[in-house]
mmCIF file of N, CA and C in Angstrom:
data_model
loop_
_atom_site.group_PDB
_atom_site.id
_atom_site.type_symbol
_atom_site.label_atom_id
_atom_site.label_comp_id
_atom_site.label_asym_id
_atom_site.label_seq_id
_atom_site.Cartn_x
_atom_site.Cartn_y
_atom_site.Cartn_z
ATOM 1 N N UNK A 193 -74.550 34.094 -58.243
ATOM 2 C CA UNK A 193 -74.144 32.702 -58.269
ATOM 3 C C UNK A 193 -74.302 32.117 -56.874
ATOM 4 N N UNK A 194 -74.628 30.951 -56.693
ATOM 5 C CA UNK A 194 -75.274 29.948 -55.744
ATOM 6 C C UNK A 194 -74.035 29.437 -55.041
ATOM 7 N N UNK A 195 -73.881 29.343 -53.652
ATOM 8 C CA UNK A 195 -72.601 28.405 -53.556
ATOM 9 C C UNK A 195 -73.480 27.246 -52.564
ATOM 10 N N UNK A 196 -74.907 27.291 -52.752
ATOM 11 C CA UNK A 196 -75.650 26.344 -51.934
ATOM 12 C C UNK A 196 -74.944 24.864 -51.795
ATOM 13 N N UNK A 197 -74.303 24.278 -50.566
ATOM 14 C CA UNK A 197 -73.996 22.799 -50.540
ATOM 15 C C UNK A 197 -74.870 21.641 -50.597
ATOM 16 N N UNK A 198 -74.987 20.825 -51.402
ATOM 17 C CA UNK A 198 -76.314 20.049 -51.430
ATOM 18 C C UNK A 198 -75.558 19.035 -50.565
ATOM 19 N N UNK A 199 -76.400 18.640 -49.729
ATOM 20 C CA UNK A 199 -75.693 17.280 -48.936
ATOM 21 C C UNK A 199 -75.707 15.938 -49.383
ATOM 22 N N UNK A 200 -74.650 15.079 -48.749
ATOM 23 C CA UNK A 200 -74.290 14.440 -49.567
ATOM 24 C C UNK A 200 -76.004 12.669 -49.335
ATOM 25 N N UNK A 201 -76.484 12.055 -49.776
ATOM 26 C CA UNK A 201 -77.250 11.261 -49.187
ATOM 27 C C UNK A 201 -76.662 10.391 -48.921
ATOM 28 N N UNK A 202 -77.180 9.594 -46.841
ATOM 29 C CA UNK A 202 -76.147 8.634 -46.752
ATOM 30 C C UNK A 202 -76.769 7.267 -47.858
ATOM 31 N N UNK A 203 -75.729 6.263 -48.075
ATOM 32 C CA UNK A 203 -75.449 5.499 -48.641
ATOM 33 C C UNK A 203 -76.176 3.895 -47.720
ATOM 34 N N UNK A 204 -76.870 3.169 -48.167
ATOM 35 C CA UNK A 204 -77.429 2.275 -47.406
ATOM 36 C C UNK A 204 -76.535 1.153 -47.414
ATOM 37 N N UNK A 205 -75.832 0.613 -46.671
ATOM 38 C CA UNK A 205 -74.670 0.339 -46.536
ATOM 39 C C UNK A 205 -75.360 -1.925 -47.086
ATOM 40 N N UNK A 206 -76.074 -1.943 -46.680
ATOM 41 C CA UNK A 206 -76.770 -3.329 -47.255
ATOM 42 C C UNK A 206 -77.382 -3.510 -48.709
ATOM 43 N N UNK A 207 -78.112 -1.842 -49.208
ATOM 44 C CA UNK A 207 -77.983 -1.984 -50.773
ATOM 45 C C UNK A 207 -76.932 -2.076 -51.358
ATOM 46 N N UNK A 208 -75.981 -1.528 -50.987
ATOM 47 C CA UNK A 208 -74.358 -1.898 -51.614
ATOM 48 C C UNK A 208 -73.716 -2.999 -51.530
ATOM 49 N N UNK A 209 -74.225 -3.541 -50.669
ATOM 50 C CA UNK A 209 -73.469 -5.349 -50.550
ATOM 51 C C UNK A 209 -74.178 -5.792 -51.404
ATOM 52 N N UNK A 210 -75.320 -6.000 -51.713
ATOM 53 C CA UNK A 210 -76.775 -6.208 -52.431
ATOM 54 C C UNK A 210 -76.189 -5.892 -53.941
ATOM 55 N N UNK A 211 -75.872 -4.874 -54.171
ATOM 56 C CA UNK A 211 -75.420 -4.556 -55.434
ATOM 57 C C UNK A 211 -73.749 -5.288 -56.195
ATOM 58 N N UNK A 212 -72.860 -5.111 -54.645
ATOM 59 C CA UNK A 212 -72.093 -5.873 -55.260
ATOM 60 C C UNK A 212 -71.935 -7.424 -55.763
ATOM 61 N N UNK A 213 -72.965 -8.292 -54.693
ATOM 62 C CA UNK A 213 -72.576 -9.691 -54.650
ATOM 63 C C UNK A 213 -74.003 -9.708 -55.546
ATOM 64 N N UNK A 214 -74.670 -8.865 -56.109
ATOM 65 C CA UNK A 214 -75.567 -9.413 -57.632
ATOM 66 C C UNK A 214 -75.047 -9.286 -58.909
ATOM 67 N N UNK A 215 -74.061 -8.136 -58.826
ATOM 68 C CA UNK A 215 -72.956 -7.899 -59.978
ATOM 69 C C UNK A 215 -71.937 -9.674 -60.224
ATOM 70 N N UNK A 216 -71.483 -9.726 -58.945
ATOM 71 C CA UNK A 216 -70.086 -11.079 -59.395
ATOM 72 C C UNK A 216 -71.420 -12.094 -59.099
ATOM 73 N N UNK A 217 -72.362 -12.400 -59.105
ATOM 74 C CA UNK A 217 -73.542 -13.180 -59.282
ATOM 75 C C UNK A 217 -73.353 -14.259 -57.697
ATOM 76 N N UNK A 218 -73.211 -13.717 -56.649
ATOM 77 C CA UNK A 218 -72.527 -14.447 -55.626
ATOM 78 C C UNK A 218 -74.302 -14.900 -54.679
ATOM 79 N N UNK A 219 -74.702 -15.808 -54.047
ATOM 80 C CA UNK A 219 -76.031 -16.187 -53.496
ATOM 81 C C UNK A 219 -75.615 -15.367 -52.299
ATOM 82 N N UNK A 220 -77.089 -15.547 -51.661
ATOM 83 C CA UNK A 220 -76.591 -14.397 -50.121
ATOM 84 C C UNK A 220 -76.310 -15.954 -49.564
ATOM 85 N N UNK A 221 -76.550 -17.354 -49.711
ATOM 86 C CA UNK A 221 -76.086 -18.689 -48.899
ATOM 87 C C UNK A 221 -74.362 -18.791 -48.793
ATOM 88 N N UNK A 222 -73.924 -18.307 -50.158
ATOM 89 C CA UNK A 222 -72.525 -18.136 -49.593
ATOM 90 C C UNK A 222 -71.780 -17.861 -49.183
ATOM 91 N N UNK A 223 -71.975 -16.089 -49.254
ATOM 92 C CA UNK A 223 -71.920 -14.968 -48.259
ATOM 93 C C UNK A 223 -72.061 -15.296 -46.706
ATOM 94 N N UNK A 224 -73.256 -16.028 -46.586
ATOM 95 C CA UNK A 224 -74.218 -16.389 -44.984
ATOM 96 C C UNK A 224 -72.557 -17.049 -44.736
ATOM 97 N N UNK A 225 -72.584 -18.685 -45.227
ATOM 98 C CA UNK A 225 -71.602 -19.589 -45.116
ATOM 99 C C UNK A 225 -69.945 -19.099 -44.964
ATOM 100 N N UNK A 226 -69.553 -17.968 -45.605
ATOM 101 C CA UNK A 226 -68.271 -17.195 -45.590
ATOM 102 C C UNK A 226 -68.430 -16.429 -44.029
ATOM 103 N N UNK A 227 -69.577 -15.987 -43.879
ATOM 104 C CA UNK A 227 -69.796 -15.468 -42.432
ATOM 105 C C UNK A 227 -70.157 -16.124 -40.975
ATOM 106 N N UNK A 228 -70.243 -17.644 -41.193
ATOM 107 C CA UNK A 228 -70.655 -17.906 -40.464
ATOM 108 C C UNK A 228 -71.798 -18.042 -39.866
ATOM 109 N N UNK A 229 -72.941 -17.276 -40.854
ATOM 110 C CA UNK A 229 -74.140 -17.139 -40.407
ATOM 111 C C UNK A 229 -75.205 -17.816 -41.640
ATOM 112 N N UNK A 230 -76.430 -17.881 -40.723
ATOM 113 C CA UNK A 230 -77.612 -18.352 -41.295
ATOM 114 C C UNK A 230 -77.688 -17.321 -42.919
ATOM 115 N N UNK A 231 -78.576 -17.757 -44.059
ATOM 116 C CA UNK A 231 -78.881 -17.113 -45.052
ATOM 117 C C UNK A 231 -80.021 -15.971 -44.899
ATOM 118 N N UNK A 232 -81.038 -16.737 -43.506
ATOM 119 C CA UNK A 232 -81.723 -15.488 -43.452
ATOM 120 C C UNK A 232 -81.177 -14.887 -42.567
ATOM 121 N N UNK A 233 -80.026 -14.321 -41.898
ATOM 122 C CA UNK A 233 -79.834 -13.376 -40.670
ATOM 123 C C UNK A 233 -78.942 -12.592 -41.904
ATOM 124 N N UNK A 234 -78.090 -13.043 -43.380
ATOM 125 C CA UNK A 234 -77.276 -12.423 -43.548
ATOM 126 C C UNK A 234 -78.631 -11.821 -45.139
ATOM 127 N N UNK A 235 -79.520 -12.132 -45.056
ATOM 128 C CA UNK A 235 -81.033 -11.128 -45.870
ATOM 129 C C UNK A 235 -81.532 -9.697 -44.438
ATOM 130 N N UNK A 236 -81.185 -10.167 -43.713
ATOM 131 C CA UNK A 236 -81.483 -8.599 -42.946
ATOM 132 C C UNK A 236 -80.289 -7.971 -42.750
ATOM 133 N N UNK A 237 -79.181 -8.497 -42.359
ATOM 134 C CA UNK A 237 -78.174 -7.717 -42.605
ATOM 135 C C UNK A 237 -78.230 -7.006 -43.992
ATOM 136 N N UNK A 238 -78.666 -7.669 -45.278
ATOM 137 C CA UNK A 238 -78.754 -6.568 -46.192
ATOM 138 C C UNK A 238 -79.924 -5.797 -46.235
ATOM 139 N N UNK A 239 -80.972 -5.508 -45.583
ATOM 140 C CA UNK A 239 -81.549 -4.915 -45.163
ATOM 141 C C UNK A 239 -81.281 -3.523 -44.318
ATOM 142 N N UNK A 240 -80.024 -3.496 -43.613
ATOM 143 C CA UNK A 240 -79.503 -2.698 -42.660
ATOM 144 C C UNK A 240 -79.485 -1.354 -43.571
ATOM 145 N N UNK A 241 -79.279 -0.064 -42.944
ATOM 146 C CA UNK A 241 -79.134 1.255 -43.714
ATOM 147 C C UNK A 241 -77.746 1.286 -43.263
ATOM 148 N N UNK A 242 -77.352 0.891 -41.901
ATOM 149 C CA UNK A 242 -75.635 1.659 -41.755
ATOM 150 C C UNK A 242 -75.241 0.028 -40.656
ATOM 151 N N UNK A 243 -74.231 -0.750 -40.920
ATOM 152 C CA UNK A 243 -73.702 -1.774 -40.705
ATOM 153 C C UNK A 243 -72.495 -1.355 -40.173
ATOM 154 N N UNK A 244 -71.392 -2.184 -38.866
ATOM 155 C CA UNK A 244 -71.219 -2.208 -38.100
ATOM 156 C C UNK A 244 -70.065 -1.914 -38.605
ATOM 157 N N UNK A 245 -68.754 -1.561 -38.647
ATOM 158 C CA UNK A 245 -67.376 -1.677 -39.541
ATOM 159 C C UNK A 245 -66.764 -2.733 -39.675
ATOM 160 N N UNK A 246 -66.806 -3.683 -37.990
ATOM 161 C CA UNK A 246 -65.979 -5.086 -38.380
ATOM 162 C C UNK A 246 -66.948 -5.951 -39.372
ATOM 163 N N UNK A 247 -68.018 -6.030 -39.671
ATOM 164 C CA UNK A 247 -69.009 -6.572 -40.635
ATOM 165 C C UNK A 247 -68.344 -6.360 -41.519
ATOM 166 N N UNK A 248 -68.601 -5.226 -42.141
ATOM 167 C CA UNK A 248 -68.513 -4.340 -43.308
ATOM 168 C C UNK A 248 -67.341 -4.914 -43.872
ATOM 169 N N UNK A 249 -66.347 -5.184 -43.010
ATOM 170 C CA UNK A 249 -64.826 -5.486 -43.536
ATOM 171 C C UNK A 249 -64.780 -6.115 -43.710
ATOM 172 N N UNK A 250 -65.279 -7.378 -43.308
ATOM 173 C CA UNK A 250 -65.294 -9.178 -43.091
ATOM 174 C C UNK A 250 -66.044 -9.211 -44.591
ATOM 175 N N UNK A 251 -67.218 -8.527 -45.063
ATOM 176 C CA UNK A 251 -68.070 -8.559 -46.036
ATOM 177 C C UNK A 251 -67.110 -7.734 -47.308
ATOM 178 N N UNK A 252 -66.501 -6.532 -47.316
ATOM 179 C CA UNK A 252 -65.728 -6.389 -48.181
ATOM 180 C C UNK A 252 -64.417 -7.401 -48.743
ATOM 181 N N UNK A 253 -63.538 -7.785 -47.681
ATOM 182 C CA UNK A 253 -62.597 -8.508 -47.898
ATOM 183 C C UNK A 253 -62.966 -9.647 -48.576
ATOM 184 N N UNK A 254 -64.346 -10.642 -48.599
ATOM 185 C CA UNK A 254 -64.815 -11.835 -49.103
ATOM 186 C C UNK A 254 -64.731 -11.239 -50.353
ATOM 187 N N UNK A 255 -65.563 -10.077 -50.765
ATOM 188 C CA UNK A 255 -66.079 -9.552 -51.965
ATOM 189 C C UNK A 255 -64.859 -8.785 -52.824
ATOM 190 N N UNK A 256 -64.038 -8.808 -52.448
ATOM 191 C CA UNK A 256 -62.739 -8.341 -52.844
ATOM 192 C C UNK A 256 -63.058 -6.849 -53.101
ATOM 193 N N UNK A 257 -63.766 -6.022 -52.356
ATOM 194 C CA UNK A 257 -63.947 -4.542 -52.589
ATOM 195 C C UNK A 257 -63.182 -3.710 -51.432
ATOM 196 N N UNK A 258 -63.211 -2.395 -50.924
ATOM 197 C CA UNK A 258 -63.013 -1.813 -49.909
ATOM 198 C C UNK A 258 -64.042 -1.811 -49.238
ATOM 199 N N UNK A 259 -63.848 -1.563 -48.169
ATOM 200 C CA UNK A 259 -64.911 -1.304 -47.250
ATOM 201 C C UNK A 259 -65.692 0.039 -47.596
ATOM 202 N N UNK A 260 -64.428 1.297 -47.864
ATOM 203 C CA UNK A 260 -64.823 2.422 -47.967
ATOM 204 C C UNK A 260 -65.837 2.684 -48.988
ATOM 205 N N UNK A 261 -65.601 1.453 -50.037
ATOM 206 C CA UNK A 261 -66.643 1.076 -50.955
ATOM 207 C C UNK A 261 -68.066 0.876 -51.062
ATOM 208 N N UNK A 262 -67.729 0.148 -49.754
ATOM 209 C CA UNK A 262 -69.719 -0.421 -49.521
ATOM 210 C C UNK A 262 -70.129 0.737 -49.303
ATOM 211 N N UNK A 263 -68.939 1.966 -47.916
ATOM 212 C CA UNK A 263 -70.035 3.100 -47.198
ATOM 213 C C UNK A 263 -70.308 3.869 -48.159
ATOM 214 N N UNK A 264 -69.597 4.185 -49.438
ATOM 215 C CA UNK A 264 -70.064 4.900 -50.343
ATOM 216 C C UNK A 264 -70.372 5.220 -51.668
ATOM 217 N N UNK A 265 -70.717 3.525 -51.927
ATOM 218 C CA UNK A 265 -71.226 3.144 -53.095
ATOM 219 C C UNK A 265 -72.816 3.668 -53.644
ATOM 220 N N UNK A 266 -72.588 4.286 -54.920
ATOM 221 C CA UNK A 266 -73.992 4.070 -55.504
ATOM 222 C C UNK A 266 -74.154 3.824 -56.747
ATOM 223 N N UNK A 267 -74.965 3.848 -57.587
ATOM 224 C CA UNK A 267 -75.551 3.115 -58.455
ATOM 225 C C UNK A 267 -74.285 3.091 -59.653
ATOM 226 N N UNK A 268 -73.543 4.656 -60.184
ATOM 227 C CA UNK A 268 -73.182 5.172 -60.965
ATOM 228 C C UNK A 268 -71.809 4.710 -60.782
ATOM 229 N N UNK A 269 -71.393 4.462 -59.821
ATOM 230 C CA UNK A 269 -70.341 3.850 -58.744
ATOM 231 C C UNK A 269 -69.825 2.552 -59.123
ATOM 232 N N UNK A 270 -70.763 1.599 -58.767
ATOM 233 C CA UNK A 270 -70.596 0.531 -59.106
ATOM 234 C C UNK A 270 -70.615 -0.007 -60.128
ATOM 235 N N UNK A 271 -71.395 0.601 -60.952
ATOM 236 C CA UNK A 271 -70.920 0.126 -62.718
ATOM 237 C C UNK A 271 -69.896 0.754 -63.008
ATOM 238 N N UNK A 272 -69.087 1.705 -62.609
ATOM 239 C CA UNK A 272 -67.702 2.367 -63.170
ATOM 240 C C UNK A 272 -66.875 1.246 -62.512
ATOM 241 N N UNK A 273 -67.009 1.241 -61.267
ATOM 242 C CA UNK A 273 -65.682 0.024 -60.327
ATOM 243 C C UNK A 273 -65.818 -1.094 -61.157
ATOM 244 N N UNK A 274 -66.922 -1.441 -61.462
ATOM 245 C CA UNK A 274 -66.813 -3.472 -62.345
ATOM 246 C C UNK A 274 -66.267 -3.270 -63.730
ATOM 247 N N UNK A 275 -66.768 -2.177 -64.534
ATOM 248 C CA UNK A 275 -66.234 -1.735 -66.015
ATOM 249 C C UNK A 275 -65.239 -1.931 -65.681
ATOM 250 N N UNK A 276 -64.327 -1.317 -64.793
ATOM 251 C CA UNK A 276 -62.797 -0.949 -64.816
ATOM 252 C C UNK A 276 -61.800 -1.970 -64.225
ATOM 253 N N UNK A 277 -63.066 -2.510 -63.545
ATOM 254 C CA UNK A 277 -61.949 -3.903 -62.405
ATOM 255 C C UNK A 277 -61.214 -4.979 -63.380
ATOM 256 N N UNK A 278 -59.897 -4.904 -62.716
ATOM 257 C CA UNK A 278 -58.912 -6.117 -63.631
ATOM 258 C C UNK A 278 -57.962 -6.508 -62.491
ATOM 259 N N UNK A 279 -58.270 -8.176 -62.435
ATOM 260 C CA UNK A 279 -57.232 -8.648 -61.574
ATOM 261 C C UNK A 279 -56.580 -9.612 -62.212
ATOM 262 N N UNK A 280 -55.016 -9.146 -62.183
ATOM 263 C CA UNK A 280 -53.816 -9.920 -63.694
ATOM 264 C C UNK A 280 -54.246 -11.094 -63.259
ATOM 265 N N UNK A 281 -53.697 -10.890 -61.679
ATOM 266 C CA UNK A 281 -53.433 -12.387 -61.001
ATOM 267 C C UNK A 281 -54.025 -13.805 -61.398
ATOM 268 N N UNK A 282 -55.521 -13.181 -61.214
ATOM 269 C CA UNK A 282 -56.491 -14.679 -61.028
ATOM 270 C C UNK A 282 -58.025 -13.133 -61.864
ATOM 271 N N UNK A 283 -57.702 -14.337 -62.795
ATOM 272 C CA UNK A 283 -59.508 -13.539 -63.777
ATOM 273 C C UNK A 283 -60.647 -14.041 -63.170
ATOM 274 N N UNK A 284 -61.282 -15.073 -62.086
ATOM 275 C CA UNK A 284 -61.957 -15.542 -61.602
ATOM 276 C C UNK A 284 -61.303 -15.506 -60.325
ATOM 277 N N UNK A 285 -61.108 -14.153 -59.946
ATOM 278 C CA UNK A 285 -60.945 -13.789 -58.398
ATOM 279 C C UNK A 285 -61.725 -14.539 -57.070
ATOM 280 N N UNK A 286 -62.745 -14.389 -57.931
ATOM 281 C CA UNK A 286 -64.080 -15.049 -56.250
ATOM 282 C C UNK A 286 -64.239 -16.568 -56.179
ATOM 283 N N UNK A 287 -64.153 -17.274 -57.395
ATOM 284 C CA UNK A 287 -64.319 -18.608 -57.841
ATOM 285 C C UNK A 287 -63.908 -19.269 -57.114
ATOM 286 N N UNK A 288 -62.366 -18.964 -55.899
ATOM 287 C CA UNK A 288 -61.897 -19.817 -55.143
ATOM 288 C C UNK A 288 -63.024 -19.614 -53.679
ATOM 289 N N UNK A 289 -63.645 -18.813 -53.786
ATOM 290 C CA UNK A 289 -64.214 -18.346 -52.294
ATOM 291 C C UNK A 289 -66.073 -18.990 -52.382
ATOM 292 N N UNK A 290 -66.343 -19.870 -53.827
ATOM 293 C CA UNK A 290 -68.177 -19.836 -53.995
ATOM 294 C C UNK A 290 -68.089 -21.420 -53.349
ATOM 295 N N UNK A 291 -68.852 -21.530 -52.507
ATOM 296 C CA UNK A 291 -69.482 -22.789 -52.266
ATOM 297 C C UNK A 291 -70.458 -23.072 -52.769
ATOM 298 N N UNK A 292 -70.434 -23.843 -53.700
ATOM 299 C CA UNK A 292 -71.936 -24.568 -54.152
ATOM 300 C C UNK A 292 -72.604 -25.313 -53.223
ATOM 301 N N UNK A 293 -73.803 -26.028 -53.244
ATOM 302 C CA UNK A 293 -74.636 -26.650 -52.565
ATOM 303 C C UNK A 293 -75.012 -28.223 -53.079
ATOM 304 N N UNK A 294 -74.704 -27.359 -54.375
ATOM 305 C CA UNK A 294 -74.918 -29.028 -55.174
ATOM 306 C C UNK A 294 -74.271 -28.874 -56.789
ATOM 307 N N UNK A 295 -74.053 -30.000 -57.465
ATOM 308 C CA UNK A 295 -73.098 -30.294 -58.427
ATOM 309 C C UNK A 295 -74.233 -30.360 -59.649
ATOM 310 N N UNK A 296 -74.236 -29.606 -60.688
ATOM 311 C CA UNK A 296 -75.499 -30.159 -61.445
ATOM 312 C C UNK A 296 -75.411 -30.822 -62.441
ATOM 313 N N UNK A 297 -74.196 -31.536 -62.559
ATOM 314 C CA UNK A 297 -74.374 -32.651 -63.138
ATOM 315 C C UNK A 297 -75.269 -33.895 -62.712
ATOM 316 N N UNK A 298 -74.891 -33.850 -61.517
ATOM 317 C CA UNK A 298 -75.318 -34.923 -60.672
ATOM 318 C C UNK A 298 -77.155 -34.469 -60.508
ATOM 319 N N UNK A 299 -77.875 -33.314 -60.412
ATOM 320 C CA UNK A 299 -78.914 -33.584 -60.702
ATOM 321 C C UNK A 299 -79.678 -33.730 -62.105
ATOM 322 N N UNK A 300 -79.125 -33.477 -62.621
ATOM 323 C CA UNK A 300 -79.007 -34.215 -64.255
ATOM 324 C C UNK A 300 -79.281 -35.139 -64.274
ATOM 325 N N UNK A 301 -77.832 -36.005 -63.800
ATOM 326 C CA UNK A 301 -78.101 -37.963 -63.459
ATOM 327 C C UNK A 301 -79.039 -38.159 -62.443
ATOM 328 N N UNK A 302 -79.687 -37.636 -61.840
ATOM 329 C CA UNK A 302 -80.809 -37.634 -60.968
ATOM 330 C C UNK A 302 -82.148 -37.592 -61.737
ATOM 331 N N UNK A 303 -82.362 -36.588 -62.768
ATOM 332 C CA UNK A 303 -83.253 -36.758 -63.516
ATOM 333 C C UNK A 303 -83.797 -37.461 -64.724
ATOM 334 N N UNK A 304 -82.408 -38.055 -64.459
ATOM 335 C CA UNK A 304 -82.384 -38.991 -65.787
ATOM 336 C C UNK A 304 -82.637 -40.324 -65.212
ATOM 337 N N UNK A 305 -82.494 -40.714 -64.161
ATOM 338 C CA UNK A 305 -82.673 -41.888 -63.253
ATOM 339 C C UNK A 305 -84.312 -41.678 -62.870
ATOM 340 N N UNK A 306 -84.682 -40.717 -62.247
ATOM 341 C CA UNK A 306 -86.363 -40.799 -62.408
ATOM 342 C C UNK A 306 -87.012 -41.078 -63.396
ATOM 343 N N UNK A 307 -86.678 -40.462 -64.885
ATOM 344 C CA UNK A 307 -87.516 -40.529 -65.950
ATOM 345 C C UNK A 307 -86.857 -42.323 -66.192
ATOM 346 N N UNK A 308 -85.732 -42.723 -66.139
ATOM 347 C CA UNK A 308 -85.874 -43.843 -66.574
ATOM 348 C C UNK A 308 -86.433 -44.684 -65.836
ATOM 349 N N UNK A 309 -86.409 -44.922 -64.595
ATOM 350 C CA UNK A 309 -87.311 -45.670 -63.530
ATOM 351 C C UNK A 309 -88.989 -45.594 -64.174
ATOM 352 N N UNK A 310 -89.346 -44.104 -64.146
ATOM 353 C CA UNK A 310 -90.725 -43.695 -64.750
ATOM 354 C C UNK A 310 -91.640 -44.520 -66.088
ATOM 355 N N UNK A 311 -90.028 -44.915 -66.950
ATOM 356 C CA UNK A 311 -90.647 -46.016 -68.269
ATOM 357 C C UNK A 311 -90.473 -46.824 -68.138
ATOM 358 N N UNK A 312 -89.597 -47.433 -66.868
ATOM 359 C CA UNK A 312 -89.298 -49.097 -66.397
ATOM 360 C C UNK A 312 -91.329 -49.053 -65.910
ATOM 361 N N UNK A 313 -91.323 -48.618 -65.122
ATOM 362 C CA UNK A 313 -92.636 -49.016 -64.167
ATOM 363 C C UNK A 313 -94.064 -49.038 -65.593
ATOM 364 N N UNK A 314 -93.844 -47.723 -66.750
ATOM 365 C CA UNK A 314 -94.708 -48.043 -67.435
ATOM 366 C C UNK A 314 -94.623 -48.991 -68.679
ATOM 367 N N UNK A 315 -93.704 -49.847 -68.325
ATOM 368 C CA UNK A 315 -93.342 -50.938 -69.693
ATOM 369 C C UNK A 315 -93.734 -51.812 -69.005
ATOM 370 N N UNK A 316 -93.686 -52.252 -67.342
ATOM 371 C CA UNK A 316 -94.163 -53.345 -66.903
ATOM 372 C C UNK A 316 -95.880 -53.086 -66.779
ATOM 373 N N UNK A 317 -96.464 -51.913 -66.617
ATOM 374 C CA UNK A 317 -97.781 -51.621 -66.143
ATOM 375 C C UNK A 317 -98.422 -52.272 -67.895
ATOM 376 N N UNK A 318 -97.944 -51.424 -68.807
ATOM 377 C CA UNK A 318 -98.638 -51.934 -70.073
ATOM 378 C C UNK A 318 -98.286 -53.659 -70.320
ATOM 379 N N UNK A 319 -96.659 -54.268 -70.342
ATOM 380 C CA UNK A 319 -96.814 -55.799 -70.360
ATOM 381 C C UNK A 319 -97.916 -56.479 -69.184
ATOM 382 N N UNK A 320 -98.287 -56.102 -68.354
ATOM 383 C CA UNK A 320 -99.225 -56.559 -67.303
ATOM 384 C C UNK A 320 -100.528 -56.759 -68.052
ATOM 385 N N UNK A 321 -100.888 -55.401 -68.609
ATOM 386 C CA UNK A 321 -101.915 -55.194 -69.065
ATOM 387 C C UNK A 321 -102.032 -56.006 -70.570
ATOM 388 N N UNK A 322 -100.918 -56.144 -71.228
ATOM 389 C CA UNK A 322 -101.159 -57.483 -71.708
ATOM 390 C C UNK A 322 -101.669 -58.513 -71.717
ATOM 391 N N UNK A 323 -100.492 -58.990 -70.601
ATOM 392 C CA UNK A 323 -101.179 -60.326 -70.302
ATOM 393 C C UNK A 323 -102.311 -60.989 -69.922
ATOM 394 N N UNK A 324 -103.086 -59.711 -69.356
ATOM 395 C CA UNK A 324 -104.439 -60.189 -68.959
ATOM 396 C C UNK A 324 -105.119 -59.768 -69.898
ATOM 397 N N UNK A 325 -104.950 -59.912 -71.027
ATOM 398 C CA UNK A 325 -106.331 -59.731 -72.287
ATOM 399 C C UNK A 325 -106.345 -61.018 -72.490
#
């Protein structure tokens, strides 16, 4: 019998942020914005293999995970933690923390204001074209 130790592989500490904030469906712009930072500086931060601890924490605490979480999250991992996660408190835990960018109703009424402008201009182009027959 074998008592060979297989070691353990480290954990890429930016695929795990990556994994968590695609699970609660979170943009990396809000994340950036929760951090203080640009959207592309916080796309190489998830890029990183091993991230800094005060990061890590600042990035767990937003995400409502542990830290110890990110360093040693993997695939099998993170679908057991979300299956199982229940917060009595508030069922839309993160909802207070998402900044949107824009309201989409309002580009709705935006598109509905082009297309109607769009048949104003072609009701006058065809009465034009009327009148000059």
């Amino acid at each position: 019998m074998s008592t060979e130790i297989i070691p353990m592989s480290k954990t890429h500490h930016g695929h795990s942020i990556k994994r968590v904030r695609d699970m609660l469906g979170i943009k990396q712009e809000t994340l950036a914005a929760e951090l203080n930072m640009t959207q592309q500086a916080f796309s190489k931060l998830e890029q990183k293999e091993q991230i800094e601890d005060e990061m890590l924490d600042k990035i767990a605490k937003i995400l409502h995970v542990s830290t110890e979480a990110l360093k040693t999250m993997s695939e099998e991992a993170t679908i057991n933690y979300f299956n199982t996660f229940t917060n009595s408190e508030n069922e839309h835990f993160f909802s207070q923390n998402c900044q949107y960018t824009f309201n989409p109703i309002d580009k709705i009424v935006e598109l509905y204001e082009r297309l109607v402008k769009a048949e104003q201009e072609k009701v006058a182009l065809l009465e034009e074209q009327l009148k000059n027959k």
